[in-house]
CSV table of C-alpha atoms in Angstrom, one decimal:
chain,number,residue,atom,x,y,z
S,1,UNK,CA,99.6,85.9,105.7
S,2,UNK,CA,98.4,82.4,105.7
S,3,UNK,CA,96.0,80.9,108.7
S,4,UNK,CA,97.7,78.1,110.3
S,5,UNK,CA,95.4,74.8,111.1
S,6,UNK,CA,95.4,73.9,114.9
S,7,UNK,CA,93.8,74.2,118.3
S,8,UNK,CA,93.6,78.3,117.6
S,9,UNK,CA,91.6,80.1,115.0
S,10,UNK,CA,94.2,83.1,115.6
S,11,UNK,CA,97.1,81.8,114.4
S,12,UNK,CA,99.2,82.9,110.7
S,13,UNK,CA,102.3,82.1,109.2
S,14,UNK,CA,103.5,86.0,108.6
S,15,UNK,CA,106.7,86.0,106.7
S,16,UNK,CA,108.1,82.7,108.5
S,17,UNK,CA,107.1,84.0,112.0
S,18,UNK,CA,103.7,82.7,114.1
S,19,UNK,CA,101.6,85.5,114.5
S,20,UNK,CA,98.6,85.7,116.4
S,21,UNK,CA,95.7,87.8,114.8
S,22,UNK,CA,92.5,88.6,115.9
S,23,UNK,CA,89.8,90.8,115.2
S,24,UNK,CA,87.8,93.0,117.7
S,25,UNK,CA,83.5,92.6,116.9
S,26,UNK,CA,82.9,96.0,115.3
S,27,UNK,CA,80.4,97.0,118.2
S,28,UNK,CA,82.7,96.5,120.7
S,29,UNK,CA,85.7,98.4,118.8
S,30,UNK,CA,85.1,101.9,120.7
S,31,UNK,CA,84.5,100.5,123.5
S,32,UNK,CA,88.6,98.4,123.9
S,33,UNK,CA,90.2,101.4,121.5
S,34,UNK,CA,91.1,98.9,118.5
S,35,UNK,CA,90.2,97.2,115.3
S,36,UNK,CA,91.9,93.8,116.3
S,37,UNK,CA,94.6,92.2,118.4
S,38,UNK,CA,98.2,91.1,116.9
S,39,UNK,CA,101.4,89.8,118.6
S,40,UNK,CA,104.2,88.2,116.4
S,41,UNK,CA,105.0,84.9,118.8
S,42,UNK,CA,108.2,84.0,117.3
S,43,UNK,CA,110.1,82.7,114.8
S,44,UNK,CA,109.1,79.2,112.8
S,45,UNK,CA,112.9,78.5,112.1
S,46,UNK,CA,113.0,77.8,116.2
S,47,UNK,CA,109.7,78.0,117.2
S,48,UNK,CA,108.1,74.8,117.5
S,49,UNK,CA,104.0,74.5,116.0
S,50,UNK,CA,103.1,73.2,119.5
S,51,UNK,CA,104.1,76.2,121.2
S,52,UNK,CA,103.0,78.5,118.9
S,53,UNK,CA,99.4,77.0,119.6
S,54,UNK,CA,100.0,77.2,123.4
S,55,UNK,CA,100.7,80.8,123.3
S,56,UNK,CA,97.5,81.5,120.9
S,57,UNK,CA,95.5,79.8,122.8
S,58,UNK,CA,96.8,82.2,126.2
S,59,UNK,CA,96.2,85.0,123.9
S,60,UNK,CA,93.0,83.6,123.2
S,61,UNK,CA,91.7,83.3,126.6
S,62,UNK,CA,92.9,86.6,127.6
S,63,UNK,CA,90.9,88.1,124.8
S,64,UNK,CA,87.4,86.5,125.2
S,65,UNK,CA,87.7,88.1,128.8
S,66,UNK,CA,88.5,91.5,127.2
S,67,UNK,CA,85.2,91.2,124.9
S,68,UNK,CA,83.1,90.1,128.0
S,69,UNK,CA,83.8,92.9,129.6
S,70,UNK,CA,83.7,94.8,127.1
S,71,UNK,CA,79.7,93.4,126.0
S,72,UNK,CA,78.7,93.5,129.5
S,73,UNK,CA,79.4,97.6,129.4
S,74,UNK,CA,78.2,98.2,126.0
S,75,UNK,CA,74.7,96.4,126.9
S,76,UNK,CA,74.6,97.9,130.9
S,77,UNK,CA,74.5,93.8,132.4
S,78,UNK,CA,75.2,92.8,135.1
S,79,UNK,CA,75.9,89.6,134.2
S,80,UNK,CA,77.0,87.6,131.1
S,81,UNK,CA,73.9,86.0,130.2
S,82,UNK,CA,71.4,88.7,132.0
S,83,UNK,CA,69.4,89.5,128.6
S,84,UNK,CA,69.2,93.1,128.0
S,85,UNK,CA,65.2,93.0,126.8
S,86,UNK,CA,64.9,97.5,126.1
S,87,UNK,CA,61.3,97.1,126.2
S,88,UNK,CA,60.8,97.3,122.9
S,89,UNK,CA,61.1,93.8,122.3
S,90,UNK,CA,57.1,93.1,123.7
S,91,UNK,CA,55.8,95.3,121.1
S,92,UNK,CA,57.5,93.9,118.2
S,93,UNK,CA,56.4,90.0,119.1
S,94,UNK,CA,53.1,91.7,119.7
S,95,UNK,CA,53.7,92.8,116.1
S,96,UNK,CA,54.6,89.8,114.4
S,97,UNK,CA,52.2,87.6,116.1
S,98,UNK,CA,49.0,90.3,115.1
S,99,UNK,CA,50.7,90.1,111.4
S,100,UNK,CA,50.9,86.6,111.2
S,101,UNK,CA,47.8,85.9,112.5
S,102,UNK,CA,46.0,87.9,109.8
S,103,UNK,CA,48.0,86.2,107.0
S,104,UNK,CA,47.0,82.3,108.3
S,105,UNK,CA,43.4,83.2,109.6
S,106,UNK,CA,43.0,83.8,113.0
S,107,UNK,CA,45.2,83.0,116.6
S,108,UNK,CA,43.3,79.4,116.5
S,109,UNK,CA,45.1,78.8,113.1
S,110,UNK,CA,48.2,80.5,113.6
S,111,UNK,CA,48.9,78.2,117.6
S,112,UNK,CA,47.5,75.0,115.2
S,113,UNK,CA,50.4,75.8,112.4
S,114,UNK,CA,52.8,76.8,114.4
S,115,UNK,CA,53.6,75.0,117.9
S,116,UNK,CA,57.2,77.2,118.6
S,117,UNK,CA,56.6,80.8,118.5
S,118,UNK,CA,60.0,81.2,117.2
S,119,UNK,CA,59.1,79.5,114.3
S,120,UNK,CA,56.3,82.7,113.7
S,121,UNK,CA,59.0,85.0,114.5
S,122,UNK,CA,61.3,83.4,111.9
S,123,UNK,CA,58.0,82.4,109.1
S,124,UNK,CA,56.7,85.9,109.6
S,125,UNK,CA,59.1,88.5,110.8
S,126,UNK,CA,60.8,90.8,109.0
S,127,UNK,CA,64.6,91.3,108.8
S,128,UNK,CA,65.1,93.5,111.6
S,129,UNK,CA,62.3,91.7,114.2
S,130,UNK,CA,64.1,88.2,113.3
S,131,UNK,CA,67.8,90.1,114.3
S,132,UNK,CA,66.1,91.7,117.7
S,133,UNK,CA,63.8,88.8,118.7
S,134,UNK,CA,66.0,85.8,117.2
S,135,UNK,CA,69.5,87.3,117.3
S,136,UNK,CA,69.5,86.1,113.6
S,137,UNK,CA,71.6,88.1,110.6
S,138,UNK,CA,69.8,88.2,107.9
S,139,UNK,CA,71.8,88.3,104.4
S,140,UNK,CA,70.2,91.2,103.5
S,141,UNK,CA,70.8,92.9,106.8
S,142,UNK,CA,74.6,92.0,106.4
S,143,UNK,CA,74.3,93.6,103.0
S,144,UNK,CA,73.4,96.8,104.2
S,145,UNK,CA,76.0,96.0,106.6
S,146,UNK,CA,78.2,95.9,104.0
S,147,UNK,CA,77.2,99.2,101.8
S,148,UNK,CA,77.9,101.1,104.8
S,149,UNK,CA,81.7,99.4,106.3
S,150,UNK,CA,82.8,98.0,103.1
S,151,UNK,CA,81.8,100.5,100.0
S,152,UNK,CA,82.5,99.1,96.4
S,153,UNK,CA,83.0,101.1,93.9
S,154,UNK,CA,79.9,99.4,91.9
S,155,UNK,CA,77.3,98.0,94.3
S,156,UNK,CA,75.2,96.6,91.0
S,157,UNK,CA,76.4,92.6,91.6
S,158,UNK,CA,76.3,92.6,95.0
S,159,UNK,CA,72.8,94.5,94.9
S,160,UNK,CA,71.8,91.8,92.7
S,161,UNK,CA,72.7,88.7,93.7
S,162,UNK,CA,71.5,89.5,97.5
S,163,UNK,CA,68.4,90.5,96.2
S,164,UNK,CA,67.9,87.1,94.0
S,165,UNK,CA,69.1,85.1,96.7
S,166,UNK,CA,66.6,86.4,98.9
S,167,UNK,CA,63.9,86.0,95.9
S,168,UNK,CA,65.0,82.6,96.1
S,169,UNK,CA,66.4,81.2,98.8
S,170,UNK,CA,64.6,83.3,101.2
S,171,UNK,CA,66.3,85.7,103.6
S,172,UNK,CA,68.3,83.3,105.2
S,173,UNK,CA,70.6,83.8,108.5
S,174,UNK,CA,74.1,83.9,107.6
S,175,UNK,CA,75.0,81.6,110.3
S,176,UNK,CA,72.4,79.1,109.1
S,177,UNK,CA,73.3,78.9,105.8
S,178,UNK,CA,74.4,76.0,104.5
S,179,UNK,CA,77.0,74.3,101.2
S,180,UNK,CA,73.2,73.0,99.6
S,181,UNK,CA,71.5,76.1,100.5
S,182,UNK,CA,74.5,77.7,98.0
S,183,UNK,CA,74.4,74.6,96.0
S,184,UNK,CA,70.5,74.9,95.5
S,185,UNK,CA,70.8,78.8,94.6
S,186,UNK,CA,73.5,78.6,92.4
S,187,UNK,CA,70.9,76.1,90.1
S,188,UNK,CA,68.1,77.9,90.3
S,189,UNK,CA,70.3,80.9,89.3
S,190,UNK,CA,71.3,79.7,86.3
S,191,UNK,CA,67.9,79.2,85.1
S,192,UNK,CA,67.4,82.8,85.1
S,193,UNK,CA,69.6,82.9,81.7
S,194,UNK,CA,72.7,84.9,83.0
S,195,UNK,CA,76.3,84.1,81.6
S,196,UNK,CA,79.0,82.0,83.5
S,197,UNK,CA,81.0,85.7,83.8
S,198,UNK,CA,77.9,87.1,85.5
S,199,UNK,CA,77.4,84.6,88.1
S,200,UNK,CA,81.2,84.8,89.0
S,201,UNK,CA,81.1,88.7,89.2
S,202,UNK,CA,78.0,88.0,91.5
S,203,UNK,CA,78.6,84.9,93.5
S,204,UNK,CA,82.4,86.7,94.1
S,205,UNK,CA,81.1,89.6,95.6
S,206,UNK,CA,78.7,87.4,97.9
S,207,UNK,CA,81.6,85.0,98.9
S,208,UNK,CA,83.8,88.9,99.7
S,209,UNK,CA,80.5,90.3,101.4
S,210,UNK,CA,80.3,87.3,103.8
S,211,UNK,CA,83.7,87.3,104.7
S,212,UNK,CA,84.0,90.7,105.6
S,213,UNK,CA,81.3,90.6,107.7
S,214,UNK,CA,82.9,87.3,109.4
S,215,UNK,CA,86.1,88.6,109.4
S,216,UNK,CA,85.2,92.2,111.3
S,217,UNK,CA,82.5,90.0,113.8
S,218,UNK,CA,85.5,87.2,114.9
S,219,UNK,CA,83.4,84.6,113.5
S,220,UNK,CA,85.0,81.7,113.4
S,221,UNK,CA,83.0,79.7,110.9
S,222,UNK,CA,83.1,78.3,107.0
S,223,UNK,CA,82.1,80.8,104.7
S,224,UNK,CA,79.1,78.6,102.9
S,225,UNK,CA,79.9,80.5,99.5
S,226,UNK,CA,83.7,80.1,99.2
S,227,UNK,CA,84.6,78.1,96.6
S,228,UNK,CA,80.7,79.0,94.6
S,229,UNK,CA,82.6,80.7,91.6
S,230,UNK,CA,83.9,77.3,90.6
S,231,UNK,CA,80.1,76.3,90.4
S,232,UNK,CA,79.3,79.1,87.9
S,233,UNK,CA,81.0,77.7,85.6
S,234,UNK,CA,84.5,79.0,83.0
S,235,UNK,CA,85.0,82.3,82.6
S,236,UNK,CA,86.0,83.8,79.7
S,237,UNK,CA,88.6,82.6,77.8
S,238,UNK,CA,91.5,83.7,75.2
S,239,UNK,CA,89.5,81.2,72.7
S,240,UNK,CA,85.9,83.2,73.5
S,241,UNK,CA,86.4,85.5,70.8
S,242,UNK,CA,89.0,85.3,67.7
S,243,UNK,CA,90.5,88.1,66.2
S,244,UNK,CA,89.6,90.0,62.6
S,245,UNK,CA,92.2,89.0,60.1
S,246,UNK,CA,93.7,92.0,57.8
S,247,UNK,CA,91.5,91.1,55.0
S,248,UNK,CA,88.5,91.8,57.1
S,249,UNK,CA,90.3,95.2,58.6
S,250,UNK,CA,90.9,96.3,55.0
S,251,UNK,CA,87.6,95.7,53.9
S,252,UNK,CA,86.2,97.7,57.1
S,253,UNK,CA,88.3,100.4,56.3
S,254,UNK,CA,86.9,100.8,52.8
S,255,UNK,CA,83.2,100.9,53.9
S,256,UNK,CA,84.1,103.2,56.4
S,257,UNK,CA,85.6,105.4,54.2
S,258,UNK,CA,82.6,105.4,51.2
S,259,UNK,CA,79.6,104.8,53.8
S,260,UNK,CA,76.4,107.1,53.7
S,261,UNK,CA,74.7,104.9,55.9
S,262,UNK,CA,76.6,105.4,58.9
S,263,UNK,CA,76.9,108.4,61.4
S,264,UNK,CA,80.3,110.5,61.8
S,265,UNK,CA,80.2,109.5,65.3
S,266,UNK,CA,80.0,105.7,64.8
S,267,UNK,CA,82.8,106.3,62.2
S,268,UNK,CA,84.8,107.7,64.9
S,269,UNK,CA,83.9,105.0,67.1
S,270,UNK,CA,85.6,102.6,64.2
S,271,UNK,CA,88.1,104.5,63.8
S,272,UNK,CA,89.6,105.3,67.1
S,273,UNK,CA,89.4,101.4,68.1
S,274,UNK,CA,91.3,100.0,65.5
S,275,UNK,CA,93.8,103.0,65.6
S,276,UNK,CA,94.3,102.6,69.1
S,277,UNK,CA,93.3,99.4,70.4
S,278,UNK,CA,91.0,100.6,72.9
S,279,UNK,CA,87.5,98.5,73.7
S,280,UNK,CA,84.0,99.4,72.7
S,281,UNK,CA,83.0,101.0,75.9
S,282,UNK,CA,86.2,102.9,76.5
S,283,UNK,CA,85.8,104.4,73.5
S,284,UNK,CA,82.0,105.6,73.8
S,285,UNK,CA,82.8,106.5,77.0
S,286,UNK,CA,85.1,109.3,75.8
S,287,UNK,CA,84.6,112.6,77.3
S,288,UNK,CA,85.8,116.0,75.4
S,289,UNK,CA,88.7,116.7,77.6
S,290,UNK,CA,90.0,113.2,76.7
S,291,UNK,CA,90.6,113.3,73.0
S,292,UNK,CA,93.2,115.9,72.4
S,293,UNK,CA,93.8,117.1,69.2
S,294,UNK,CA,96.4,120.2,69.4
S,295,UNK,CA,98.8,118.6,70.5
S,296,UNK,CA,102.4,117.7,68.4
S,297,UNK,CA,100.5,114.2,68.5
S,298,UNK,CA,96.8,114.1,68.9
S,299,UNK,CA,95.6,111.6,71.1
S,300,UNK,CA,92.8,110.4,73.5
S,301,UNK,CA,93.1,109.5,76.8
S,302,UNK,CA,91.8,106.1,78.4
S,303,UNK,CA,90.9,107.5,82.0
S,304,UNK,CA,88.1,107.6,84.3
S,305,UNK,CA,85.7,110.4,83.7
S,306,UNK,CA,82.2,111.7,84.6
S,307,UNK,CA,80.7,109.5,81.6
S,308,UNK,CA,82.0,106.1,82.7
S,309,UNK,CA,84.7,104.4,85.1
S,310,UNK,CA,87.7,101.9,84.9
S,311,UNK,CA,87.4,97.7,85.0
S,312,UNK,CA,90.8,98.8,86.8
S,313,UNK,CA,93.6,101.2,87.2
S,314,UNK,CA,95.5,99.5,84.6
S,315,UNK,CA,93.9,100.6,82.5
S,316,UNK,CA,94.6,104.2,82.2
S,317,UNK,CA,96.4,105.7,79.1
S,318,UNK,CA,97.2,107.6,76.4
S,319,UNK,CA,96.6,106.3,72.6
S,320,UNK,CA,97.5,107.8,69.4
S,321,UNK,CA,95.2,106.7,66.4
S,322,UNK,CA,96.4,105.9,63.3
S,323,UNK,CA,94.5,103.3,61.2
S,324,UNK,CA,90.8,101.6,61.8
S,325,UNK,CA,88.4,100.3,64.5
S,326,UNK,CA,85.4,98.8,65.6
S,327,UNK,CA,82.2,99.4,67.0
S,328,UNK,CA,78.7,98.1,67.0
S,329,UNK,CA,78.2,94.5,66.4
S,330,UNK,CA,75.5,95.5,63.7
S,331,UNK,CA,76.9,98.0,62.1
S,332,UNK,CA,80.4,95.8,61.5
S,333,UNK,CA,78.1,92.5,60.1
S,334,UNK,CA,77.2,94.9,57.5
S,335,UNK,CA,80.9,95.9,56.2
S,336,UNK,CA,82.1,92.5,56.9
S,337,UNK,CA,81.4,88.7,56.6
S,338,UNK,CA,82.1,87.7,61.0
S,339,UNK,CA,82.9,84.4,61.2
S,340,UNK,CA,82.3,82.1,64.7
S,341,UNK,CA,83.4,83.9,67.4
S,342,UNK,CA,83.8,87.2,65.7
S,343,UNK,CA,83.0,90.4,67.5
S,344,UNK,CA,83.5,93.8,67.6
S,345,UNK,CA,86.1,93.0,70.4
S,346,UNK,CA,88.0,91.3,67.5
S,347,UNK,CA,89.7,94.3,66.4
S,348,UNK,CA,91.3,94.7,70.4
S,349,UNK,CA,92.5,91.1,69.4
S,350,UNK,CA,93.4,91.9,65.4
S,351,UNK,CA,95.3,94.5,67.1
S,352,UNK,CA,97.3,92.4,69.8
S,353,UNK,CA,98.0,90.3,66.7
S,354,UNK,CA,99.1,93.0,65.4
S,355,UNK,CA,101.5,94.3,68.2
S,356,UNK,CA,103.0,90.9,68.2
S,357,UNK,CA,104.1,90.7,64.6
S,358,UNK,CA,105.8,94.1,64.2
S,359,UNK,CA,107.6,93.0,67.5
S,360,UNK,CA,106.6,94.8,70.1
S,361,UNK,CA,107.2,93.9,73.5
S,362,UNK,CA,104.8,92.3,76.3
S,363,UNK,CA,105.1,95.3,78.3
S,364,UNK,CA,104.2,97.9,75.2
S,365,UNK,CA,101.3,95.9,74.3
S,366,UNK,CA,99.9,95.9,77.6
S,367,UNK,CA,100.2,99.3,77.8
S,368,UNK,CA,98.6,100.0,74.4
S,369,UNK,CA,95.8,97.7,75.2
S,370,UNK,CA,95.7,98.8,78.4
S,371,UNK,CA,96.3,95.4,80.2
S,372,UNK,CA,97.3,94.5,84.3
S,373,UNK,CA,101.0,94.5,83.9
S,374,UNK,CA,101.4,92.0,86.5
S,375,UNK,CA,105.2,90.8,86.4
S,376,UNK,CA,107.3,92.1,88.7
S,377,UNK,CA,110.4,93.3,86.4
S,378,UNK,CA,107.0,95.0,85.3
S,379,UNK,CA,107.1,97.3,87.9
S,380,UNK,CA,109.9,98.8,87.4
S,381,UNK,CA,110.9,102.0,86.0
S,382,UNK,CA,108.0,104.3,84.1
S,383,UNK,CA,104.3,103.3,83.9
S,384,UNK,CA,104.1,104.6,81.0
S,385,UNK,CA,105.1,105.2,77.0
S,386,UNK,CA,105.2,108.5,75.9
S,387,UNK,CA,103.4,109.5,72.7
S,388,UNK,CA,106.5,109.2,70.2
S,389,UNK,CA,106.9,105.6,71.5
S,390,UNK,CA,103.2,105.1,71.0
S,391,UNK,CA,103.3,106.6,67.6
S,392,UNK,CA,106.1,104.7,66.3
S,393,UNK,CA,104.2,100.9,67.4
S,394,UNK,CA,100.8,102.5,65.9
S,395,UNK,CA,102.6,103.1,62.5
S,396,UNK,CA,104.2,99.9,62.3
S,397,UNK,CA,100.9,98.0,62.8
S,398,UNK,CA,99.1,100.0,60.5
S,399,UNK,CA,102.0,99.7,58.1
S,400,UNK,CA,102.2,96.1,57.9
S,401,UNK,CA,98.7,95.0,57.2
């Protein structure tokens, strides 16, 4: 569904038809029995744009009078602009101004610095005062907003990066917010040392926070971070990190088969990533119900577990080891000579090498290396190899070295 430019924030192009789309603000969502408004107008093949517009605009109308009434109930007015003041609101600017006043010096001091007693309210007040005395949203107001409508399965980045911001922007209203504040953060930010894959992770899940609360409030404004990615910087690349070549897998191999200095579990570790082609972490993150060795085929299983999650569902899988691995960066510099851009994560690309050569297909070495199989011919058929398959590609690779 794409939004269509014109008179009407409402209006998509929804599979070749003009759809109007709008959603209810989330306090008034019990009150009118829905989530949003939609109406498929008509049909672009005979529709003309003008029309379209007219209608959304009809549609539009008849909503804002559906959320006035619907605000005027929620909040007991009796009117649309009669200010619903609970009481409370005295003893918070009471509050603020007794704070402030303390911080600067006095009441002389504070009326000399400040002529607008909004600008106290907004120098002085904390998030929730500036939301009930200001109407402002604070960012990290619309965070907790967030954590509670819109859970993530990690909330570490978007913690983060509200928590910076705020550290360094200030705790800036979302609907004051502007392209330099972003701008102006996004520099600073990259002073702190963090890597350009970081600040994407973190600026992304800003950009989504924002929008969702835009999205479920019918606020019909620029999100000031879309488009911030970009300003992090690349991500990573295919050319990031190169791949072991066999000499270096064959001289791993030996050490880890003479070693004293190493411990059986990091040996495993080596092991069961070259074998398999499984990452670092996926590996270490192993539980004991995941490596299965009675079976006709031992294997381990790439799943979630109680130890650590999934980058995605993709990723889930069975692997059969066969061969070699890799694991700490320290402990491989001292079986092998690493040249530029040489890694642990080398051996998942040694082993996509690998995969290539002894002719595997696309679809098998995403599977093995546990890749988004994003194709559609893709989607087809089984998700999965079973383990003879699996076996059979292992053996080749660790065959042909």
């Amino acid at each position: 569904m794409r939004r269509l430019e014109g008179r009407s924030n409402h209006l998509y192009d929804r599979d070749g038809k003009f759809y109007f789309r709008r959603a209810v603000p989330v306090e008034l969502q019990k009150e009118l029995g829905r989530r949003e408004w939609k109406r498929t107008l008509g049909c672009m093949s005979y529709m003309k744009p003008w029309e379209a517009e007219r209608q959304a605009e009809k549609l539009t109308k008849q909503t804002d009078g559906d959320i006035r009434i619907a605000r005027r109930t929620v909040n007991r007015l009796a009117t649309d602009d009669e200010q619903s003041r609970l009481g409370f609101e005295t003893a918070l600017e009471t509050d603020v101004i007794i704070r402030a006043a303390a911080e600067v010096g006095g009441l002389g001091e504070l009326q000399s610095k400040f002529g607008d007693q909004t600008d106290v309210y907004r120098r002085f007040g904390t998030a929730t005062e500036r939301q009930v005395l200001l109407g402002e949203k604070p960012l990290s107001l619309i965070y907790e907003y967030a954590k509670e409508r819109h859970p993530v399965k990690s909330e570490k980045h978007r913690e983060l990066v509200v928590r910076h911001f705020v550290e360094i922007m200030g705790d800036l209203d979302v609907m004051r917010i502007l392209r330099r504040d972003v701008l102006e953060f996004i520099d600073k930010y990259k002073q702190r040392g963090h890597s350009s894959g970081t600040l994407r992770r973190r600026l992304g899940a800003l950009t989504t926070m924002v929008n969702h609360y835009y999205r479920d409030h019918d606020i019909q404004r620029n999100n000031p971070f879309e488009g911030s990615v970009k300003e992090a910087g690349p991500g990573h690349t295919a050319e990031d990190r190169l791949p072991l070549n066999d000499a270096q897998v064959e001289k791993l191999s030996d050490f880890l088969r003479t070693t004293n200095s190493m411990t059986d579990f990091n040996k495993a570790v080596f092991w069961l990533i070259i074998t398999t082609g499984a990452g670092p972490a996926e590996v270490g993150g192993l539980a004991a119900e995941d490596i299965i060795l009675d079976a006709d085929i031992p294997h381990v299983w790439i799943r979630a577990n109680d130890v650590r999650g999934l980058k995605a569902k993709s990723r889930e899988r069975k692997c059969n080891p066969v061969s070699v691995g890799a694991a700490l960066n320290k402990q491989l510099k001292n079986a092998v000579v690493l040249g530029e851009k040489q890694s642990v994560y080398s051996l998942r690309h040694w082993m996509a090498d690998r995969l290539r050569f002894t002719g595997a297909t696309e679809a098998e070495a995403k599977y093995i290396l546990g890749h988004s199989r994003g194709s559609s011919h893709e989607r087809y058929g089984s998700r999965h190899l079973n383990l003879d398959q699996l076996k059979a590609l292992l053996l080749a690779v660790s065959e042909t070295r």
